[in-house]
Amino acid sequence: MLPRELLVNRELSWLEFNKRVLSEALRADVPLFERLKFAAIYFSNLDEFFMVRVGSLSDQHIMTPDKLDDKTGWNAQEQIAHMLEKIHSFEPMTEEMFTSLVAELKQYNIDFVSFDKINKMDEMIAQKYFSEEIKPLLSPQIVDRHHPFPFLRNKEKYVVTCHTNKNDNERFGVIPIGHLPDYFVVSFDGRKKVLFTCDIVEHFVDHLFTKQKIVETATIRVTRNADITVDEALLDYDIDFRGVMRELLKKRRRLFAVRLQMSCKSEKIQKCLCRHLEVTPAEVFVQKIPLDFGFGFSLPGKVKATDNSLFYPERKPQIPAVYHQKIPIRKLADSEILLAYPFHSYNPFLNMLYEAADDPEVVSIKITLYRLAGHSKVVSALCYAADRGKDVLCMLELRARFDEQSNIDYSAILEEAGCRVIYGLSDYKVHAKLCLITRKDADGNVSYTTQVGTGNYNENTSEQYTDLCFITNESTIGRDAAEVFNNLSIGETTEHTEALWVAPHCYRTHVLELLDREIDIQQHGGHGYVAMKVNSFNDVGIMEKMIEASQAGVEIHLYIRGICCLRPGIVGSTENITIRAIIGRYLEHSRIFVFGEGDRQRIYIGSGDLLNRNTQRRVEIFAEPKSERIRKQLLYIMKTLELDNSQSWIMRSNGSYERVACQEGERPFNNQMRLYDYFGRDAEETPAPAQEPVAAAPEAAPQPGWFRRLLNRLFGAS
């Protein structure tokens, strides 16, 4: 067991990550509507945190109350108490954020109407909307002996009243408003006025209960547990897996409440709700700001904002200039390609699928699917390939949390198109990003094109997340990929590979082996070096090995966006470990591992973080690019992370984070913008990273059919 002073609780670490997201909404140098979006992301993240993490720990408290966290020794109830305390501590920061946003929006003629001090004109506008747009759609309910307390849906808002009738009997009223627009935007006298529906209903609630005296009124919002495991359902249902997931989704809607949000401190209402919802006072959050910040995503479109200064400068994904010579897929011949999103367009990968569908030598396309876009172009390409007679195998993970219904729907679409659909393994989620194209020529020779990614096959998030797409014709990787798909098809995991790392058996062990190698190098007079970029880290076994490496003198740089349960910089244990986090315009999502320097250097990219679930309970895939060009590109990415002084945070030895600021005389360096410049031109023409202003990269015009004209400049004509 590691000493507790070296570790951070997983949940508290995640909350610190979300606090960093909230900090972006307070930055004066971030465009105003982008700050509003960061606020919306913070609250959306927090919703999911309550549904998943608080929900699962609440289950654990009931089922295994004596189970202790391996980082802090807290049981589930103690962890929840610490989590709620920390979330409550963020409330002043959220209020400051909203106040500053409202004040700055006023400067752009956008007013959030406050009903605490409403003027006559605004009240007339609100009255009109209430009478014409809202009241006809409301269905108020009374709670008494004859009218039981209604079920409150997850994440929907309600206006609740406490009132008395002519006999002074106290009753409660519940008004569902989740089916109405969240807000209205009214243009008046050259200004845009934003009126929240819940505020309008609260203000005119006496028009709904005309014979009662209103004592208290509040807008409320309930968050419910969403943590349901498939194993639980399989015990109860003897039906197909897709049917199991449908039943699970129905069950999820009615799980117990884990949070109650209220717009004001209404004691009678709170007492009533706590009794009916079975929540404790600590799980009640009284907010002076909107209960739901979803409007942060949509408001710019509703107010028709055209001022470019309110948004980040437009950056279009590019198709790199090197992809303009004609080489078919089958002629790639051991060549390797790297696409870096969002700097590169997703179209090259889509075109690869379509070209495989039209290639007479292609026998099959096999792919793992985890999260897909709403109107997925990837699914369209796979359906087209099946229609062209290709054997298309889709490993579709139905347990991708909150994407279950989407994946259920896509499974039916793919099957209808003629694709073979499998649902993975009972004990392991398939989180790998793997695509295999198999060809057979006229002489019977079999060859492969394999793609390994760090992110989902989702063309929408490819413009929002930083991810990597590695494509190769290397035969060993192709054989490993074929073995992975064969095992998935028969419900088994892959235990042995030649080139790929495949979790749960061939990922963690390789990481530990390469850490051991760097320890040995350091102990024999060399310089041990490790750099890793992941989203989260809590695997204790790997932590133990990193501490051993640090104690031996190995230089370790970790770039971890979210959860990190290891404290750096502690003398005698982790003093040779530095930990940084990037929070910027794009969600950092790629995973890159670098072990060693010079000729012994090994570089891997893949789908898995260093969480227990990734190393031990999921199928993940990592590949090692051999191309010197790609290796330089990956090292360049890692170098820009180290030099970033615009959107970087450094973790201190006490587990807190401090924003990295420009020093006096130092110029801003934004790694994401620098990578736009870098991937917009040939790598060999790009200088090494320097701390200087980054010029915008010229946008390359998309090249139709680029995958048929691949990389002549890069690999030579075939």
XYZ file of C-alpha atoms in Angstrom:
718
model
C 0.000 0.000 0.000
C 1.398 3.384 -0.977
C 1.699 6.099 1.698
C -1.482 8.205 1.766
C 0.494 11.454 1.550
C 1.467 10.516 -2.027
C -2.098 10.034 -3.224
C -5.223 12.020 -4.072
C -8.792 10.725 -3.995
C -10.094 10.004 -7.504
C -13.329 11.959 -7.100
C -11.710 15.013 -5.527
C -9.134 15.039 -8.310
C -11.892 15.056 -10.905
C -13.590 17.954 -9.120
C -10.315 19.880 -9.315
C -10.313 19.251 -13.067
C -13.835 20.608 -13.361
C -12.787 23.646 -11.326
C -10.116 24.302 -13.957
C -12.867 24.223 -16.589
C -14.837 26.747 -14.527
C -11.741 28.936 -14.312
C -11.825 29.324 -18.092
C -15.245 30.970 -17.741
C -13.599 33.657 -15.588
C -10.663 34.421 -17.888
C -10.729 37.910 -19.332
C -8.629 36.805 -22.325
C -11.179 34.166 -23.389
C -13.904 35.490 -25.762
C -17.187 36.159 -23.993
C -19.386 33.514 -25.624
C -16.602 30.955 -25.258
C -16.566 31.731 -21.528
C -20.306 31.128 -21.470
C -19.687 27.774 -23.143
C -17.054 26.826 -20.541
C -19.611 27.583 -17.833
C -22.098 25.300 -19.595
C -19.453 22.557 -19.842
C -18.677 22.881 -16.125
C -22.309 22.347 -15.126
C -22.852 19.595 -17.705
C -19.781 17.809 -16.338
C -21.138 18.218 -12.819
C -24.482 16.679 -13.821
C -22.695 13.604 -15.121
C -20.489 13.468 -12.031
C -23.550 13.257 -9.777
C -25.291 10.710 -12.000
C -22.260 8.436 -12.331
C -19.757 8.932 -9.518
C -22.055 10.013 -6.669
C -24.581 7.456 -7.890
C -22.098 4.566 -7.920
C -20.722 5.462 -4.477
C -24.279 5.677 -3.144
C -24.841 2.144 -4.442
C -21.568 1.060 -2.863
C -22.617 2.551 0.482
C -25.717 0.349 0.397
C -24.129 -2.845 -0.937
C -20.590 -2.796 0.511
C -20.436 -0.031 3.136
C -17.091 -1.257 4.516
C -15.248 -1.095 1.180
C -12.450 1.509 1.397
C -10.899 3.759 -1.219
C -7.359 2.526 -1.947
C -6.009 6.109 -2.082
C -7.440 7.635 1.111
C -8.946 4.812 3.176
C -12.374 6.488 3.097
C -15.527 4.428 2.749
C -18.207 5.416 0.223
C -20.151 7.610 2.658
C -17.001 9.501 3.656
C -16.046 10.022 0.024
C -19.492 11.425 -0.774
C -19.279 13.788 2.200
C -15.909 15.133 1.030
C -17.199 15.468 -2.549
C -20.314 17.405 -1.523
C -18.256 19.690 0.694
C -15.897 20.505 -2.170
C -18.733 21.123 -4.637
C -20.414 23.476 -2.162
C -17.084 25.322 -1.838
C -17.205 26.170 -5.562
C -20.500 28.076 -5.220
C -18.948 31.546 -4.645
C -16.834 31.004 -7.760
C -19.881 30.065 -9.854
C -21.746 33.139 -8.610
C -18.791 35.367 -9.470
C -18.648 33.772 -12.918
C -22.335 34.354 -13.663
C -22.308 37.916 -12.328
C -19.325 38.824 -14.489
C -20.830 37.224 -17.596
C -24.155 39.031 -17.124
C -22.356 42.354 -16.653
C -20.226 41.910 -19.769
C -23.160 40.732 -21.897
C -24.897 44.014 -21.054
C -22.123 45.804 -22.901
C -23.207 43.921 -26.028
C -26.883 44.854 -25.555
C -27.850 41.470 -24.076
C -29.798 41.664 -20.812
C -30.688 38.806 -18.478
C -34.000 39.923 -17.007
C -34.017 39.710 -13.204
C -37.477 39.446 -11.665
C -36.167 40.662 -8.308
C -35.974 44.195 -9.701
C -37.990 44.093 -12.899
C -39.156 47.310 -14.594
C -42.662 47.813 -15.930
C -41.750 47.287 -19.585
C -39.964 43.998 -18.907
C -42.886 42.846 -16.785
C -45.294 43.597 -19.628
C -43.121 41.529 -21.979
C -42.993 38.686 -19.445
C -46.761 38.881 -18.946
C -47.335 38.553 -22.683
C -45.091 35.480 -22.943
C -46.679 33.896 -19.891
C -50.219 34.399 -21.197
C -49.603 33.424 -24.823
C -46.629 31.037 -24.873
C -46.428 29.403 -21.459
C -49.681 29.207 -19.510
C -51.633 27.245 -22.179
C -48.975 24.501 -21.968
C -48.785 24.189 -18.186
C -50.321 21.413 -16.100
C -50.132 22.380 -12.412
C -50.540 19.568 -9.890
C -51.605 19.639 -6.248
C -49.993 17.327 -3.689
C -52.423 16.116 -1.026
C -54.103 12.913 0.182
C -55.893 12.485 -3.122
C -52.994 13.567 -5.347
C -49.729 11.723 -4.608
C -46.365 13.375 -5.030
C -45.432 13.119 -8.736
C -42.298 11.507 -10.114
C -39.696 14.194 -10.888
C -37.705 13.456 -14.016
C -33.928 13.545 -14.096
C -32.451 16.985 -14.921
C -35.835 18.580 -15.625
C -36.996 21.759 -13.918
C -40.196 22.242 -11.914
C -41.731 25.228 -10.189
C -42.912 24.167 -6.737
C -45.189 26.158 -4.452
C -46.291 25.945 -0.864
C -49.700 27.573 -0.428
C -52.741 27.627 1.798
C -56.426 27.504 0.882
C -59.342 29.321 2.499
C -59.252 26.897 5.436
C -55.523 27.595 5.965
C -54.648 24.028 4.988
C -51.087 23.874 3.709
C -50.557 22.156 0.377
C -47.886 21.939 -2.256
C -48.133 22.527 -5.976
C -45.827 21.130 -8.668
C -45.641 22.678 -12.155
C -43.587 20.744 -14.739
C -41.774 23.063 -17.171
C -39.210 20.679 -18.684
C -41.240 20.424 -21.905
C -41.069 24.190 -22.481
C -38.224 26.245 -23.984
C -35.630 26.990 -21.330
C -35.681 30.697 -22.135
C -37.037 33.313 -24.521
C -35.085 36.042 -26.315
C -36.972 39.266 -27.002
C -35.658 42.125 -29.161
C -36.702 45.456 -27.747
C -35.366 48.974 -28.238
C -32.122 47.744 -29.784
C -31.411 45.239 -27.008
C -31.846 41.482 -26.591
C -33.653 40.501 -23.428
C -33.228 36.955 -22.090
C -36.121 35.716 -19.930
C -35.878 32.308 -18.293
C -39.121 30.343 -18.405
C -38.818 29.214 -14.779
C -38.510 32.849 -13.651
C -41.609 33.829 -15.620
C -43.653 30.960 -14.154
C -42.480 31.739 -10.616
C -43.343 35.397 -11.059
C -46.881 34.716 -12.277
C -47.546 31.542 -10.289
C -50.511 33.162 -8.507
C -52.266 33.197 -11.902
C -52.264 29.388 -11.744
C -53.406 28.926 -8.137
C -55.960 31.726 -8.027
C -57.839 30.511 -4.944
C -54.785 29.828 -2.812
C -52.403 32.056 -0.929
C -48.828 31.471 -2.061
C -46.473 31.076 0.911
C -43.269 29.930 -0.825
C -42.161 29.396 -4.407
C -39.001 27.848 -5.830
C -37.671 26.385 -9.053
C -36.153 22.950 -8.471
C -34.141 20.443 -10.462
C -33.413 16.843 -9.469
C -30.387 14.785 -10.512
C -30.809 11.005 -10.363
C -28.387 8.112 -10.187
C -27.523 6.696 -13.616
C -25.206 3.903 -12.525
C -26.620 0.575 -13.674
C -24.464 -2.392 -14.583
C -25.294 -4.904 -17.272
C -24.499 -7.804 -14.976
C -27.448 -6.858 -12.794
C -29.805 -6.999 -15.756
C -28.497 -10.284 -17.125
C -29.636 -11.977 -13.929
C -33.212 -10.892 -14.579
C -33.675 -11.127 -18.352
C -33.270 -14.068 -20.665
C -33.285 -11.951 -23.824
C -30.776 -10.662 -26.328
C -28.172 -8.111 -25.252
C -29.817 -5.280 -27.169
C -33.052 -6.028 -25.352
C -31.186 -6.015 -22.043
C -29.887 -2.530 -22.761
C -33.357 -1.282 -23.648
C -34.646 -2.523 -20.304
C -31.705 -0.940 -18.506
C -32.434 2.464 -20.035
C -36.026 2.264 -18.823
C -34.839 1.372 -15.342
C -32.272 4.190 -15.242
C -34.962 6.854 -15.611
C -36.440 6.022 -12.200
C -33.372 5.560 -10.023
C -33.018 7.433 -6.733
C -32.148 11.130 -6.456
C -28.572 12.149 -5.625
C -28.949 15.936 -5.778
C -31.654 18.562 -5.362
C -31.083 22.058 -6.757
C -33.265 24.939 -5.598
C -33.466 28.533 -6.779
C -33.971 29.881 -3.249
C -33.981 28.729 0.363
C -37.627 27.787 0.864
C -37.737 25.852 4.115
C -41.179 24.313 3.769
C -40.571 23.264 0.161
C -37.114 21.902 0.960
C -38.407 19.867 3.881
C -41.189 18.399 1.736
C -38.846 17.541 -1.135
C -36.171 16.019 1.093
C -38.832 13.738 2.567
C -40.264 12.626 -0.776
C -36.934 12.370 -2.623
C -35.031 10.934 0.355
C -32.138 13.362 0.013
C -30.156 14.873 2.866
C -29.629 18.618 3.463
C -26.015 18.193 2.252
C -27.387 17.010 -1.112
C -29.448 20.200 -1.484
C -27.837 23.015 -3.475
C -29.480 26.432 -3.213
C -28.252 28.434 -6.202
C -28.558 32.151 -6.867
C -27.709 31.455 -10.497
C -29.582 29.367 -13.126
C -29.994 25.719 -12.135
C -29.186 24.543 -15.659
C -26.548 26.236 -17.829
C -27.509 24.477 -21.053
C -28.379 27.908 -22.459
C -24.630 28.591 -22.624
C -24.406 26.383 -25.722
C -27.412 27.816 -27.575
C -27.643 31.491 -26.587
C -25.176 32.824 -29.204
C -27.383 31.421 -31.959
C -30.571 32.725 -30.366
C -29.309 36.288 -30.022
C -27.782 36.054 -33.524
C -24.403 37.283 -32.351
C -22.215 38.343 -35.266
C -19.379 40.099 -33.447
C -16.363 37.874 -34.129
C -14.617 39.125 -31.000
C -17.149 37.160 -28.937
C -15.858 33.855 -30.303
C -12.550 32.132 -30.851
C -11.084 32.925 -34.292
C -12.354 30.447 -36.861
C -10.054 27.477 -37.420
C -11.032 25.023 -40.111
C -9.629 21.483 -40.078
C -7.252 21.053 -42.979
C -6.188 18.308 -45.319
C -2.383 18.544 -45.170
C -0.662 19.803 -48.298
C 1.422 16.612 -48.567
C -1.647 14.563 -49.544
C -1.929 15.496 -53.181
C -0.223 12.769 -55.192
C -2.092 9.743 -56.508
C -1.295 6.466 -54.728
C -4.037 3.864 -54.114
C -4.476 2.312 -50.674
C -3.015 -1.026 -51.729
C 0.208 0.691 -52.860
C 1.006 2.241 -49.500
C 3.585 -0.513 -48.941
C 4.652 -0.260 -45.325
C 4.094 3.473 -45.282
C 2.469 5.152 -42.287
C 0.134 8.122 -42.014
C -0.778 10.281 -39.021
C -3.799 12.557 -38.878
C -4.034 14.932 -35.916
C -7.483 16.232 -35.039
C -8.868 18.916 -34.924
C -5.992 20.347 -36.947
C -6.656 17.855 -39.750
C -9.966 17.127 -41.410
C -11.846 13.912 -40.662
C -12.664 13.486 -44.355
C -9.455 11.550 -45.148
C -10.533 8.687 -42.891
C -14.057 8.703 -44.337
C -12.646 8.659 -47.862
C -10.482 5.687 -46.917
C -13.605 3.728 -45.993
C -15.355 4.643 -49.232
C -12.307 3.757 -51.311
C -12.074 0.411 -49.536
C -15.725 -0.173 -50.408
C -14.966 0.430 -54.094
C -11.654 -1.469 -54.187
C -12.201 -4.917 -55.799
C -9.318 -6.377 -53.798
C -10.825 -5.442 -50.414
C -12.475 -8.440 -48.776
C -13.554 -7.005 -45.435
C -13.737 -3.950 -43.206
C -13.772 -4.487 -39.450
C -14.170 -1.703 -36.914
C -14.830 -1.060 -33.213
C -17.491 1.581 -32.521
C -17.941 3.254 -29.129
C -19.424 6.757 -29.553
C -20.790 7.976 -32.881
C -22.039 11.297 -34.215
C -25.774 12.000 -34.284
C -25.940 11.528 -38.052
C -22.844 9.415 -38.430
C -20.930 9.637 -41.696
C -18.864 6.665 -40.527
C -22.002 4.522 -40.312
C -23.033 5.735 -43.783
C -19.657 4.670 -45.182
C -19.895 1.234 -43.548
C -23.410 0.732 -44.884
C -22.176 1.689 -48.339
C -19.357 -0.854 -48.079
C -21.806 -3.597 -47.094
C -23.997 -2.647 -50.038
C -20.934 -2.998 -52.295
C -20.554 -6.583 -51.159
C -17.815 -6.188 -48.553
C -17.850 -8.191 -45.352
C -18.348 -5.427 -42.774
C -17.978 -6.372 -39.111
C -18.920 -3.745 -36.519
C -18.038 -4.307 -32.881
C -20.598 -1.909 -31.404
C -20.280 -1.274 -27.661
C -23.815 -0.865 -26.343
C -22.565 0.056 -22.864
C -21.003 3.419 -23.813
C -22.528 5.446 -21.004
C -25.238 7.898 -22.126
C -24.767 6.757 -25.733
C -26.566 3.459 -25.182
C -29.767 4.409 -27.001
C -27.855 5.892 -29.917
C -25.789 2.719 -30.276
C -28.891 0.526 -30.018
C -30.430 2.513 -32.879
C -27.248 2.330 -34.964
C -26.968 -1.429 -34.435
C -30.360 -1.854 -36.110
C -29.363 0.447 -38.996
C -26.093 -1.410 -39.586
C -27.772 -4.814 -39.505
C -30.449 -3.631 -41.910
C -27.689 -2.508 -44.310
C -26.069 -5.939 -44.252
C -23.276 -5.374 -41.753
C -22.470 -7.984 -39.128
C -22.872 -6.471 -35.662
C -21.439 -7.897 -32.453
C -21.694 -6.391 -28.970
C -18.362 -7.182 -27.369
C -17.534 -9.066 -24.202
C -19.629 -9.676 -21.105
C -16.829 -8.802 -18.657
C -15.028 -6.038 -20.548
C -16.120 -2.920 -22.384
C -14.517 -2.590 -25.809
C -13.103 0.936 -25.772
C -10.465 0.304 -28.468
C -10.349 2.451 -31.624
C -9.385 -0.062 -34.288
C -10.232 -0.425 -37.967
C -8.891 -3.193 -40.220
C -9.186 -3.343 -44.008
C -8.237 -6.737 -45.452
C -7.299 -7.212 -49.116
C -6.648 -10.287 -51.243
C -5.044 -9.898 -54.659
C -5.381 -12.082 -57.758
C -2.489 -14.289 -56.607
C -4.153 -14.959 -53.270
C -1.833 -12.719 -51.256
C -3.456 -11.171 -48.190
C -2.520 -7.691 -47.004
C -3.877 -5.248 -44.436
C -4.449 -1.579 -43.822
C -4.873 -0.922 -40.101
C -6.017 2.230 -38.348
C -5.444 2.774 -34.623
C -6.921 5.872 -33.010
C -6.990 7.706 -29.720
C -10.537 9.008 -30.161
C -13.975 7.864 -31.214
C -15.161 7.446 -34.793
C -17.125 10.648 -34.463
C -16.645 13.348 -37.069
C -18.276 15.967 -34.825
C -16.013 15.568 -31.808
C -13.006 15.352 -34.149
C -13.394 19.138 -34.455
C -13.611 19.611 -30.674
C -11.082 17.109 -29.252
C -7.361 16.695 -29.868
C -6.953 13.132 -31.137
C -4.688 11.056 -33.361
C -5.435 8.697 -36.240
C -2.593 6.339 -37.208
C -2.866 4.349 -40.454
C -0.380 1.688 -41.532
C 0.035 -1.212 -43.957
C 2.543 -2.951 -41.690
C 1.707 -6.658 -41.849
C 2.481 -7.509 -38.201
C 0.072 -4.869 -36.940
C -2.505 -6.121 -39.433
C -2.184 -9.696 -38.200
C -2.535 -8.549 -34.589
C -5.636 -6.533 -35.493
C -7.129 -9.540 -37.279
C -6.498 -11.647 -34.166
C -8.212 -9.013 -31.984
C -11.327 -9.065 -34.173
C -11.357 -12.861 -34.319
C -11.258 -13.009 -30.524
C -13.977 -10.396 -30.138
C -16.166 -12.370 -32.523
C -15.990 -15.452 -30.295
C -16.257 -13.518 -27.022
C -12.635 -13.772 -25.929
C -9.850 -11.334 -25.042
C -6.477 -11.229 -26.798
C -3.627 -12.542 -24.665
C -0.654 -12.500 -27.048
C 0.377 -10.006 -29.750
C 3.450 -9.216 -31.836
C 3.173 -5.460 -32.334
C 0.027 -4.054 -30.733
C -0.621 -3.545 -27.051
C -4.079 -4.931 -26.274
C -5.712 -4.517 -22.866
C -6.559 -6.109 -20.551
C -3.641 -8.559 -20.935
C -1.012 -6.811 -23.064
C -1.138 -3.138 -22.084
C -0.368 -2.623 -18.405
C 2.395 -5.235 -18.472
C 4.187 -3.448 -21.333
C 3.980 -0.087 -19.545
C 5.521 -1.625 -16.426
C 8.244 -3.367 -18.470
C 9.273 -0.140 -20.198
C 9.307 1.734 -16.882
C 11.569 -1.029 -15.532
C 13.834 -0.572 -18.551
C 14.228 3.133 -17.844
C 14.961 2.389 -14.188
C 17.687 -0.044 -15.270
C 19.150 2.525 -17.685
C 19.273 5.132 -14.911
C 20.850 2.733 -12.431
C 23.597 1.904 -14.923
C 24.694 5.469 -15.518
C 22.308 6.437 -18.307
C 19.465 8.934 -18.379
C 16.050 7.390 -17.881
C 13.230 9.349 -19.474
C 9.446 8.903 -19.602
C 6.745 11.248 -20.943
C 3.057 10.333 -21.008
C -0.006 12.197 -22.185
C -3.300 10.737 -20.936
C -6.658 11.989 -19.727
C -6.689 10.302 -16.303
C -4.427 8.285 -13.980
C -5.318 6.210 -10.915
C -3.741 2.763 -11.475
C -1.880 2.111 -8.208
C 0.440 -0.522 -9.713
C 1.722 1.920 -12.323
C 1.972 4.649 -9.660
C 4.171 2.368 -7.561
C 6.466 1.750 -10.527
C 6.632 5.482 -11.334
C 7.583 6.253 -7.735
C 10.309 3.602 -7.977
C 11.502 5.189 -11.224
C 11.507 8.670 -9.683
C 13.480 7.411 -6.694
C 16.022 5.922 -9.122
C 16.363 9.330 -10.814
C 14.304 8.733 -13.978
C 12.946 11.984 -15.446
C 9.145 11.674 -15.755
C 6.806 14.189 -17.387
C 3.068 13.522 -17.177
C 0.457 15.539 -19.078
C -2.899 14.612 -17.543
C -5.993 16.620 -18.391
C -8.301 15.268 -15.705
C -8.004 12.830 -12.811
C -4.546 12.348 -11.334
C -4.255 10.463 -8.042
C -0.455 10.755 -7.705
C 1.165 13.801 -6.081
C 4.382 15.002 -7.758
C 7.406 16.765 -6.291
C 7.548 14.986 -2.921
C 11.152 14.585 -1.808
C 12.256 10.983 -1.583
C 9.327 9.708 -3.639
C 8.114 11.752 -6.606
C 10.595 14.642 -6.838
C 11.501 13.662 -10.424
C 7.882 13.651 -11.595
C 6.181 16.728 -13.054
C 2.459 16.782 -13.813
C 0.753 19.321 -16.077
C -2.793 19.737 -17.321
C -3.962 21.573 -20.433
C -7.402 23.193 -20.427
C -8.013 25.143 -23.609
C -10.145 25.662 -26.656
C -10.128 21.950 -27.480
C -10.551 19.000 -25.149
C -7.199 17.257 -24.812
C -7.976 13.615 -25.575
C -5.020 11.945 -27.318
C -2.855 9.393 -25.498
C 0.892 9.373 -26.229
C 3.574 7.396 -24.372
C 7.310 8.082 -24.801
C 9.895 5.818 -23.168
C 13.613 6.549 -23.402
C 15.716 8.703 -25.673
C 17.828 8.242 -28.785
C 17.990 4.844 -30.455
C 16.151 3.054 -27.644
C 13.198 5.432 -27.695
C 9.762 3.804 -27.953
C 6.641 5.841 -28.762
C 3.073 4.514 -28.572
C -0.351 5.998 -29.185
C -3.696 4.451 -28.365
C -7.141 4.513 -26.820
C -6.542 3.885 -23.119
C -5.841 6.075 -20.122
C -4.061 4.922 -16.966
C -7.270 4.337 -15.027
C -7.942 0.922 -13.509
C -10.869 0.496 -15.885
C -8.619 1.036 -18.926
C -5.697 -1.090 -17.814
C -7.721 -3.954 -16.330
C -11.405 -3.876 -17.319
C -11.500 -2.743 -20.951
C -10.226 -3.728 -24.348
C -7.803 -0.990 -25.424
C -5.382 -0.805 -28.350
C -1.961 0.879 -28.645
C 0.356 0.942 -31.650
C 3.977 2.007 -32.148
C 4.606 4.138 -35.272
C 7.934 3.347 -36.923
C 8.046 6.225 -39.417
C 10.647 8.768 -38.370
C 8.412 11.515 -39.661
C 5.493 10.484 -37.438
C 7.753 10.001 -34.428
C 8.998 13.573 -34.867
C 5.412 14.785 -35.085
C 4.489 13.032 -31.843
C 7.567 14.370 -30.057
C 6.694 17.840 -31.322
C 3.243 17.531 -29.723
C 4.840 16.556 -26.415
C 7.301 19.462 -26.615
C 4.520 21.995 -27.156
C 2.761 20.673 -24.042
C 5.910 21.350 -22.043
C 6.300 24.894 -23.389
C 2.652 25.964 -23.081
C 2.245 29.015 -20.855
C -1.236 30.061 -22.013
C -3.554 27.198 -21.039
C -1.387 25.017 -18.833
C -1.711 24.138 -15.130
C 0.955 22.513 -12.991
C 0.126 20.139 -10.144
C 1.760 20.948 -6.812
C 2.906 18.436 -4.204
C -0.198 19.116 -2.078
C -2.467 18.010 -4.935
C -3.608 21.521 -5.893
C -3.103 23.098 -9.323
C -1.600 26.442 -10.274
C -1.991 28.095 -13.649
C 1.286 28.496 -15.544
C 1.663 32.186 -16.349
C 3.941 34.030 -18.726
C 7.014 35.288 -16.932
C 8.249 38.827 -17.421
C 9.670 39.169 -20.921
C 8.238 35.805 -21.986
C 5.877 35.597 -24.919
C 2.629 33.589 -24.856
C 2.861 30.033 -26.157
C -0.417 28.222 -26.828
C 0.281 24.608 -27.737
C -3.044 24.026 -29.529
C -2.636 27.061 -31.778
C 0.986 26.157 -32.427
C -0.106 22.690 -33.551
C -2.541 24.262 -36.021
C 0.436 26.003 -37.554
C 2.589 22.881 -37.403
C 0.163 20.437 -38.984
C -0.830 22.970 -41.627
C 2.486 22.481 -43.398
C 5.165 19.835 -43.850
C 6.822 18.797 -40.596
C 10.363 19.137 -41.929
C 9.672 22.779 -42.757
C 8.528 23.578 -39.206
C 11.119 24.911 -36.746
C 11.445 23.460 -33.283
C 8.994 24.932 -30.774
C 10.043 28.292 -29.390
C 8.395 30.638 -26.955
C 7.147 33.170 -29.451
C 3.785 34.311 -30.822
C 2.097 31.769 -33.035
C 0.963 32.883 -36.483
C -2.237 31.436 -37.852
C -1.627 28.594 -40.282
C -2.811 29.130 -43.855
C -5.827 27.016 -44.588
C -5.234 24.263 -47.103
C -8.003 23.643 -49.589
C -9.525 20.161 -49.254
C -8.324 17.772 -51.945
C -11.087 15.464 -53.231
C -10.145 11.781 -53.264
C -6.905 12.477 -51.419
C -6.497 8.874 -50.325
C -6.098 7.895 -53.993
C -3.330 10.460 -54.308
C -1.531 9.662 -51.107
C 1.841 10.760 -49.936
C 3.999 10.747 -53.040
C 6.026 13.535 -51.560
C 6.223 11.625 -48.316
C 7.051 8.121 -49.525
C 7.892 8.436 -53.209
C 5.960 7.321 -56.265
C 4.973 3.671 -56.489
